[in-house]
Amino acid sequence: LKPTLESTAEDFTSLMATNLESAYHISQLAHPLLKASGYGSIVFISSVSGIVSGTASIYGATKGAMNQLARNLACEWASDGIR
């Protein structure tokens, strides 16, 4: 993981795709199956970097965004029995 001033736009895009976009899209794909079953849980594997500030700003930002995505999906999909 690179410091901010050494990171490129490609580094940013790659980490966002790997750590956030993949979680978002797999959740979208899982929703109909979980809803049809009447209940379910979506579990993301994040990092302490998403909670505690450190030196890997892009990585930490993607993990923080993943944590917030999990919270928002839990609220949005609660009526479908998905947490």
mmCIF file of N, CA and C in Angstrom:
data_model
loop_
_atom_site.group_PDB
_atom_site.id
_atom_site.type_symbol
_atom_site.label_atom_id
_atom_site.label_comp_id
_atom_site.label_asym_id
_atom_site.label_seq_id
_atom_site.Cartn_x
_atom_site.Cartn_y
_atom_site.Cartn_z
ATOM 1 N N LEU A 1 0.841 -1.180 0.000
ATOM 2 C CA LEU A 1 0.000 0.000 0.000
ATOM 3 C C LEU A 1 0.881 1.237 0.000
ATOM 4 N N LYS A 2 0.533 2.142 -0.871
ATOM 5 C CA LYS A 2 1.366 3.325 -1.064
ATOM 6 C C LYS A 2 0.828 4.526 -0.286
ATOM 7 N N PRO A 3 1.739 5.425 0.099
ATOM 8 C CA PRO A 3 1.280 6.694 0.660
ATOM 9 C C PRO A 3 0.494 7.480 -0.399
ATOM 10 N N THR A 4 -0.331 8.377 0.035
ATOM 11 C CA THR A 4 -1.197 9.146 -0.860
ATOM 12 C C THR A 4 -0.435 9.807 -2.000
ATOM 13 N N LEU A 5 0.670 10.452 -1.701
ATOM 14 C CA LEU A 5 1.400 11.190 -2.730
ATOM 15 C C LEU A 5 2.105 10.287 -3.736
ATOM 16 N N GLU A 6 2.217 9.013 -3.410
ATOM 17 C CA GLU A 6 2.826 8.062 -4.343
ATOM 18 C C GLU A 6 1.782 7.236 -5.097
ATOM 19 N N SER A 7 0.526 7.403 -4.762
ATOM 20 C CA SER A 7 -0.549 6.628 -5.389
ATOM 21 C C SER A 7 -0.979 7.265 -6.696
ATOM 22 N N THR A 8 -1.319 6.420 -7.639
ATOM 23 C CA THR A 8 -1.791 6.887 -8.939
ATOM 24 C C THR A 8 -3.312 6.757 -9.009
ATOM 25 N N ALA A 9 -3.871 7.328 -10.052
ATOM 26 C CA ALA A 9 -5.310 7.176 -10.286
ATOM 27 C C ALA A 9 -5.652 5.702 -10.481
ATOM 28 N N GLU A 10 -4.760 4.970 -11.098
ATOM 29 C CA GLU A 10 -4.979 3.541 -11.306
ATOM 30 C C GLU A 10 -4.979 2.777 -9.982
ATOM 31 N N ASP A 11 -4.096 3.170 -9.060
ATOM 32 C CA ASP A 11 -4.086 2.556 -7.727
ATOM 33 C C ASP A 11 -5.431 2.770 -7.039
ATOM 34 N N PHE A 12 -5.934 3.990 -7.115
ATOM 35 C CA PHE A 12 -7.214 4.330 -6.505
ATOM 36 C C PHE A 12 -8.336 3.488 -7.110
ATOM 37 N N THR A 13 -8.394 3.467 -8.430
ATOM 38 C CA THR A 13 -9.447 2.728 -9.131
ATOM 39 C C THR A 13 -9.381 1.240 -8.816
ATOM 40 N N SER A 14 -8.191 0.694 -8.778
ATOM 41 C CA SER A 14 -8.013 -0.727 -8.501
ATOM 42 C C SER A 14 -8.479 -1.090 -7.094
ATOM 43 N N LEU A 15 -8.087 -0.300 -6.105
ATOM 44 C CA LEU A 15 -8.499 -0.586 -4.735
ATOM 45 C C LEU A 15 -9.999 -0.406 -4.548
ATOM 46 N N MET A 16 -10.574 0.611 -5.172
ATOM 47 C CA MET A 16 -12.022 0.808 -5.080
ATOM 48 C C MET A 16 -12.755 -0.384 -5.690
ATOM 49 N N ALA A 17 -12.286 -0.860 -6.827
ATOM 50 C CA ALA A 17 -12.928 -1.998 -7.491
ATOM 51 C C ALA A 17 -12.799 -3.266 -6.651
ATOM 52 N N THR A 18 -11.621 -3.496 -6.112
ATOM 53 C CA THR A 18 -11.370 -4.708 -5.337
ATOM 54 C C THR A 18 -12.102 -4.705 -4.005
ATOM 55 N N ASN A 19 -12.026 -3.605 -3.287
ATOM 56 C CA ASN A 19 -12.521 -3.580 -1.913
ATOM 57 C C ASN A 19 -13.956 -3.101 -1.761
ATOM 58 N N LEU A 20 -14.443 -2.250 -2.638
ATOM 59 C CA LEU A 20 -15.789 -1.708 -2.460
ATOM 60 C C LEU A 20 -16.758 -2.162 -3.542
ATOM 61 N N GLU A 21 -16.393 -1.961 -4.788
ATOM 62 C CA GLU A 21 -17.317 -2.295 -5.872
ATOM 63 C C GLU A 21 -17.666 -3.777 -5.883
ATOM 64 N N SER A 22 -16.710 -4.626 -5.601
ATOM 65 C CA SER A 22 -16.993 -6.065 -5.598
ATOM 66 C C SER A 22 -18.010 -6.413 -4.514
ATOM 67 N N ALA A 23 -17.879 -5.824 -3.338
ATOM 68 C CA ALA A 23 -18.838 -6.067 -2.254
ATOM 69 C C ALA A 23 -20.223 -5.558 -2.633
ATOM 70 N N TYR A 24 -20.270 -4.405 -3.260
ATOM 71 C CA TYR A 24 -21.539 -3.816 -3.689
ATOM 72 C C TYR A 24 -22.242 -4.714 -4.705
ATOM 73 N N HIS A 25 -21.515 -5.121 -5.723
ATOM 74 C CA HIS A 25 -22.127 -5.902 -6.795
ATOM 75 C C HIS A 25 -22.517 -7.314 -6.353
ATOM 76 N N ILE A 26 -21.706 -7.948 -5.526
ATOM 77 C CA ILE A 26 -22.070 -9.288 -5.061
ATOM 78 C C ILE A 26 -23.286 -9.217 -4.151
ATOM 79 N N SER A 27 -23.430 -8.119 -3.415
ATOM 80 C CA SER A 27 -24.617 -7.927 -2.579
ATOM 81 C C SER A 27 -25.863 -7.798 -3.441
ATOM 82 N N GLN A 28 -25.754 -7.046 -4.519
ATOM 83 C CA GLN A 28 -26.885 -6.922 -5.444
ATOM 84 C C GLN A 28 -27.291 -8.287 -5.997
ATOM 85 N N LEU A 29 -26.318 -9.096 -6.342
ATOM 86 C CA LEU A 29 -26.603 -10.427 -6.886
ATOM 87 C C LEU A 29 -27.205 -11.361 -5.834
ATOM 88 N N ALA A 30 -26.770 -11.220 -4.589
ATOM 89 C CA ALA A 30 -27.246 -12.095 -3.516
ATOM 90 C C ALA A 30 -28.645 -11.722 -3.034
ATOM 91 N N HIS A 31 -29.019 -10.465 -3.160
ATOM 92 C CA HIS A 31 -30.285 -9.993 -2.600
ATOM 93 C C HIS A 31 -31.494 -10.835 -3.007
ATOM 94 N N PRO A 32 -31.731 -11.084 -4.293
ATOM 95 C CA PRO A 32 -32.931 -11.851 -4.655
ATOM 96 C C PRO A 32 -32.963 -13.253 -4.036
ATOM 97 N N LEU A 33 -31.819 -13.887 -3.943
ATOM 98 C CA LEU A 33 -31.756 -15.231 -3.355
ATOM 99 C C LEU A 33 -32.044 -15.195 -1.860
ATOM 100 N N LEU A 34 -31.459 -14.222 -1.178
ATOM 101 C CA LEU A 34 -31.693 -14.095 0.260
ATOM 102 C C LEU A 34 -33.133 -13.692 0.546
ATOM 103 N N LYS A 35 -33.660 -12.782 -0.249
ATOM 104 C CA LYS A 35 -35.048 -12.343 -0.064
ATOM 105 C C LYS A 35 -36.003 -13.514 -0.268
ATOM 106 N N ALA A 36 -35.763 -14.315 -1.286
ATOM 107 C CA ALA A 36 -36.628 -15.467 -1.566
ATOM 108 C C ALA A 36 -36.620 -16.479 -0.425
ATOM 109 N N SER A 37 -35.503 -16.573 0.282
ATOM 110 C CA SER A 37 -35.413 -17.517 1.399
ATOM 111 C C SER A 37 -36.098 -16.982 2.653
ATOM 112 N N GLY A 38 -36.382 -15.685 2.682
ATOM 113 C CA GLY A 38 -37.061 -15.088 3.828
ATOM 114 C C GLY A 38 -36.137 -14.510 4.875
ATOM 115 N N TYR A 39 -34.868 -14.803 4.768
ATOM 116 C CA TYR A 39 -33.902 -14.247 5.712
ATOM 117 C C TYR A 39 -32.496 -14.453 5.172
ATOM 118 N N GLY A 40 -31.554 -13.751 5.755
ATOM 119 C CA GLY A 40 -30.167 -13.929 5.350
ATOM 120 C C GLY A 40 -29.278 -12.849 5.924
ATOM 121 N N SER A 41 -28.016 -13.082 5.840
ATOM 122 C CA SER A 41 -27.015 -12.134 6.322
ATOM 123 C C SER A 41 -25.959 -11.934 5.253
ATOM 124 N N ILE A 42 -25.564 -10.702 5.094
ATOM 125 C CA ILE A 42 -24.439 -10.376 4.227
ATOM 126 C C ILE A 42 -23.290 -9.986 5.143
ATOM 127 N N VAL A 43 -22.175 -10.677 5.002
ATOM 128 C CA VAL A 43 -21.018 -10.446 5.861
ATOM 129 C C VAL A 43 -19.850 -10.006 4.995
ATOM 130 N N PHE A 44 -19.318 -8.836 5.305
ATOM 131 C CA PHE A 44 -18.132 -8.334 4.624
ATOM 132 C C PHE A 44 -16.927 -8.524 5.537
ATOM 133 N N ILE A 45 -15.791 -8.830 4.954
ATOM 134 C CA ILE A 45 -14.537 -8.880 5.696
ATOM 135 C C ILE A 45 -13.830 -7.561 5.432
ATOM 136 N N SER A 46 -13.754 -6.741 6.458
ATOM 137 C CA SER A 46 -13.173 -5.409 6.318
ATOM 138 C C SER A 46 -11.797 -5.390 6.978
ATOM 139 N N SER A 47 -11.484 -4.292 7.624
ATOM 140 C CA SER A 47 -10.173 -4.124 8.241
ATOM 141 C C SER A 47 -10.266 -3.055 9.314
ATOM 142 N N VAL A 48 -9.387 -3.141 10.276
ATOM 143 C CA VAL A 48 -9.313 -2.084 11.282
ATOM 144 C C VAL A 48 -8.988 -0.744 10.618
ATOM 145 N N SER A 49 -8.390 -0.787 9.440
ATOM 146 C CA SER A 49 -8.069 0.445 8.704
ATOM 147 C C SER A 49 -9.315 1.218 8.298
ATOM 148 N N GLY A 50 -10.461 0.567 8.297
ATOM 149 C CA GLY A 50 -11.710 1.248 7.996
ATOM 150 C C GLY A 50 -12.281 1.983 9.185
ATOM 151 N N ILE A 51 -11.689 1.767 10.358
ATOM 152 C CA ILE A 51 -12.174 2.385 11.592
ATOM 153 C C ILE A 51 -11.140 3.336 12.181
ATOM 154 N N VAL A 52 -9.886 2.916 12.162
ATOM 155 C CA VAL A 52 -8.794 3.679 12.772
ATOM 156 C C VAL A 52 -7.936 4.296 11.676
ATOM 157 N N SER A 53 -7.641 5.553 11.805
ATOM 158 C CA SER A 53 -6.819 6.242 10.803
ATOM 159 C C SER A 53 -5.406 5.685 10.781
ATOM 160 N N GLY A 54 -4.842 5.657 9.577
ATOM 161 C CA GLY A 54 -3.484 5.166 9.410
ATOM 162 C C GLY A 54 -2.818 5.880 8.253
ATOM 163 N N THR A 55 -1.849 5.236 7.655
ATOM 164 C CA THR A 55 -1.083 5.883 6.591
ATOM 165 C C THR A 55 -1.481 5.436 5.191
ATOM 166 N N ALA A 56 -2.324 4.438 5.084
ATOM 167 C CA ALA A 56 -2.760 3.959 3.767
ATOM 168 C C ALA A 56 -4.142 4.539 3.481
ATOM 169 N N SER A 57 -4.177 5.777 3.020
ATOM 170 C CA SER A 57 -5.444 6.506 2.926
ATOM 171 C C SER A 57 -6.446 5.885 1.964
ATOM 172 N N ILE A 58 -6.010 5.435 0.812
ATOM 173 C CA ILE A 58 -6.960 4.858 -0.141
ATOM 174 C C ILE A 58 -7.519 3.550 0.418
ATOM 175 N N TYR A 59 -6.655 2.700 0.913
ATOM 176 C CA TYR A 59 -7.090 1.428 1.488
ATOM 177 C C TYR A 59 -8.070 1.668 2.635
ATOM 178 N N GLY A 60 -7.721 2.551 3.543
ATOM 179 C CA GLY A 60 -8.594 2.858 4.675
ATOM 180 C C GLY A 60 -9.934 3.414 4.235
ATOM 181 N N ALA A 61 -9.910 4.255 3.221
ATOM 182 C CA ALA A 61 -11.159 4.824 2.706
ATOM 183 C C ALA A 61 -12.050 3.740 2.113
ATOM 184 N N THR A 62 -11.467 2.779 1.403
ATOM 185 C CA THR A 62 -12.285 1.713 0.817
ATOM 186 C C THR A 62 -12.886 0.825 1.899
ATOM 187 N N LYS A 63 -12.135 0.567 2.950
ATOM 188 C CA LYS A 63 -12.645 -0.273 4.031
ATOM 189 C C LYS A 63 -13.685 0.474 4.857
ATOM 190 N N GLY A 64 -13.487 1.770 5.058
ATOM 191 C CA GLY A 64 -14.504 2.574 5.735
ATOM 192 C C GLY A 64 -15.789 2.623 4.932
ATOM 193 N N ALA A 65 -15.659 2.749 3.626
ATOM 194 C CA ALA A 65 -16.831 2.751 2.749
ATOM 195 C C ALA A 65 -17.526 1.394 2.789
ATOM 196 N N MET A 66 -16.764 0.324 2.850
ATOM 197 C CA MET A 66 -17.353 -1.012 2.942
ATOM 198 C C MET A 66 -18.139 -1.162 4.244
ATOM 199 N N ASN A 67 -17.586 -0.665 5.340
ATOM 200 C CA ASN A 67 -18.288 -0.721 6.624
ATOM 201 C C ASN A 67 -19.614 0.029 6.548
ATOM 202 N N GLN A 68 -19.599 1.200 5.945
ATOM 203 C CA GLN A 68 -20.816 1.992 5.822
ATOM 204 C C GLN A 68 -21.807 1.335 4.867
ATOM 205 N N LEU A 69 -21.315 0.722 3.800
ATOM 206 C CA LEU A 69 -22.186 -0.010 2.887
ATOM 207 C C LEU A 69 -22.928 -1.110 3.643
ATOM 208 N N ALA A 70 -22.233 -1.836 4.495
ATOM 209 C CA ALA A 70 -22.868 -2.900 5.277
ATOM 210 C C ALA A 70 -23.982 -2.337 6.151
ATOM 211 N N ARG A 71 -23.729 -1.217 6.804
ATOM 212 C CA ARG A 71 -24.750 -0.593 7.656
ATOM 213 C C ARG A 71 -25.955 -0.142 6.838
ATOM 214 N N ASN A 72 -25.686 0.481 5.701
ATOM 215 C CA ASN A 72 -26.782 0.976 4.864
ATOM 216 C C ASN A 72 -27.605 -0.159 4.280
ATOM 217 N N LEU A 73 -26.955 -1.218 3.824
ATOM 218 C CA LEU A 73 -27.699 -2.357 3.287
ATOM 219 C C LEU A 73 -28.555 -3.005 4.372
ATOM 220 N N ALA A 74 -28.038 -3.083 5.591
ATOM 221 C CA ALA A 74 -28.811 -3.657 6.694
ATOM 222 C C ALA A 74 -30.094 -2.864 6.922
ATOM 223 N N CYS A 75 -30.002 -1.546 6.854
ATOM 224 C CA CYS A 75 -31.196 -0.701 7.007
ATOM 225 C C CYS A 75 -32.126 -0.841 5.807
ATOM 226 N N GLU A 76 -31.550 -0.782 4.628
ATOM 227 C CA GLU A 76 -32.339 -0.804 3.395
ATOM 228 C C GLU A 76 -33.053 -2.136 3.186
ATOM 229 N N TRP A 77 -32.419 -3.231 3.543
ATOM 230 C CA TRP A 77 -32.958 -4.550 3.253
ATOM 231 C C TRP A 77 -33.557 -5.248 4.473
ATOM 232 N N ALA A 78 -33.662 -4.557 5.594
ATOM 233 C CA ALA A 78 -34.224 -5.159 6.811
ATOM 234 C C ALA A 78 -35.634 -5.682 6.576
ATOM 235 N N SER A 79 -36.433 -4.957 5.829
ATOM 236 C CA SER A 79 -37.816 -5.387 5.576
ATOM 237 C C SER A 79 -37.882 -6.657 4.720
ATOM 238 N N ASP A 80 -36.777 -7.010 4.086
ATOM 239 C CA ASP A 80 -36.693 -8.248 3.308
ATOM 240 C C ASP A 80 -36.131 -9.403 4.135
ATOM 241 N N GLY A 81 -35.873 -9.147 5.425
ATOM 242 C CA GLY A 81 -35.320 -10.180 6.298
ATOM 243 C C GLY A 81 -33.830 -10.375 6.143
ATOM 244 N N ILE A 82 -33.172 -9.396 5.530
ATOM 245 C CA ILE A 82 -31.727 -9.496 5.280
ATOM 246 C C ILE A 82 -31.012 -8.519 6.196
ATOM 247 N N ARG A 83 -30.001 -9.019 6.849
ATOM 248 C CA ARG A 83 -29.214 -8.142 7.714
ATOM 249 C C ARG A 83 -27.758 -8.189 7.314
#
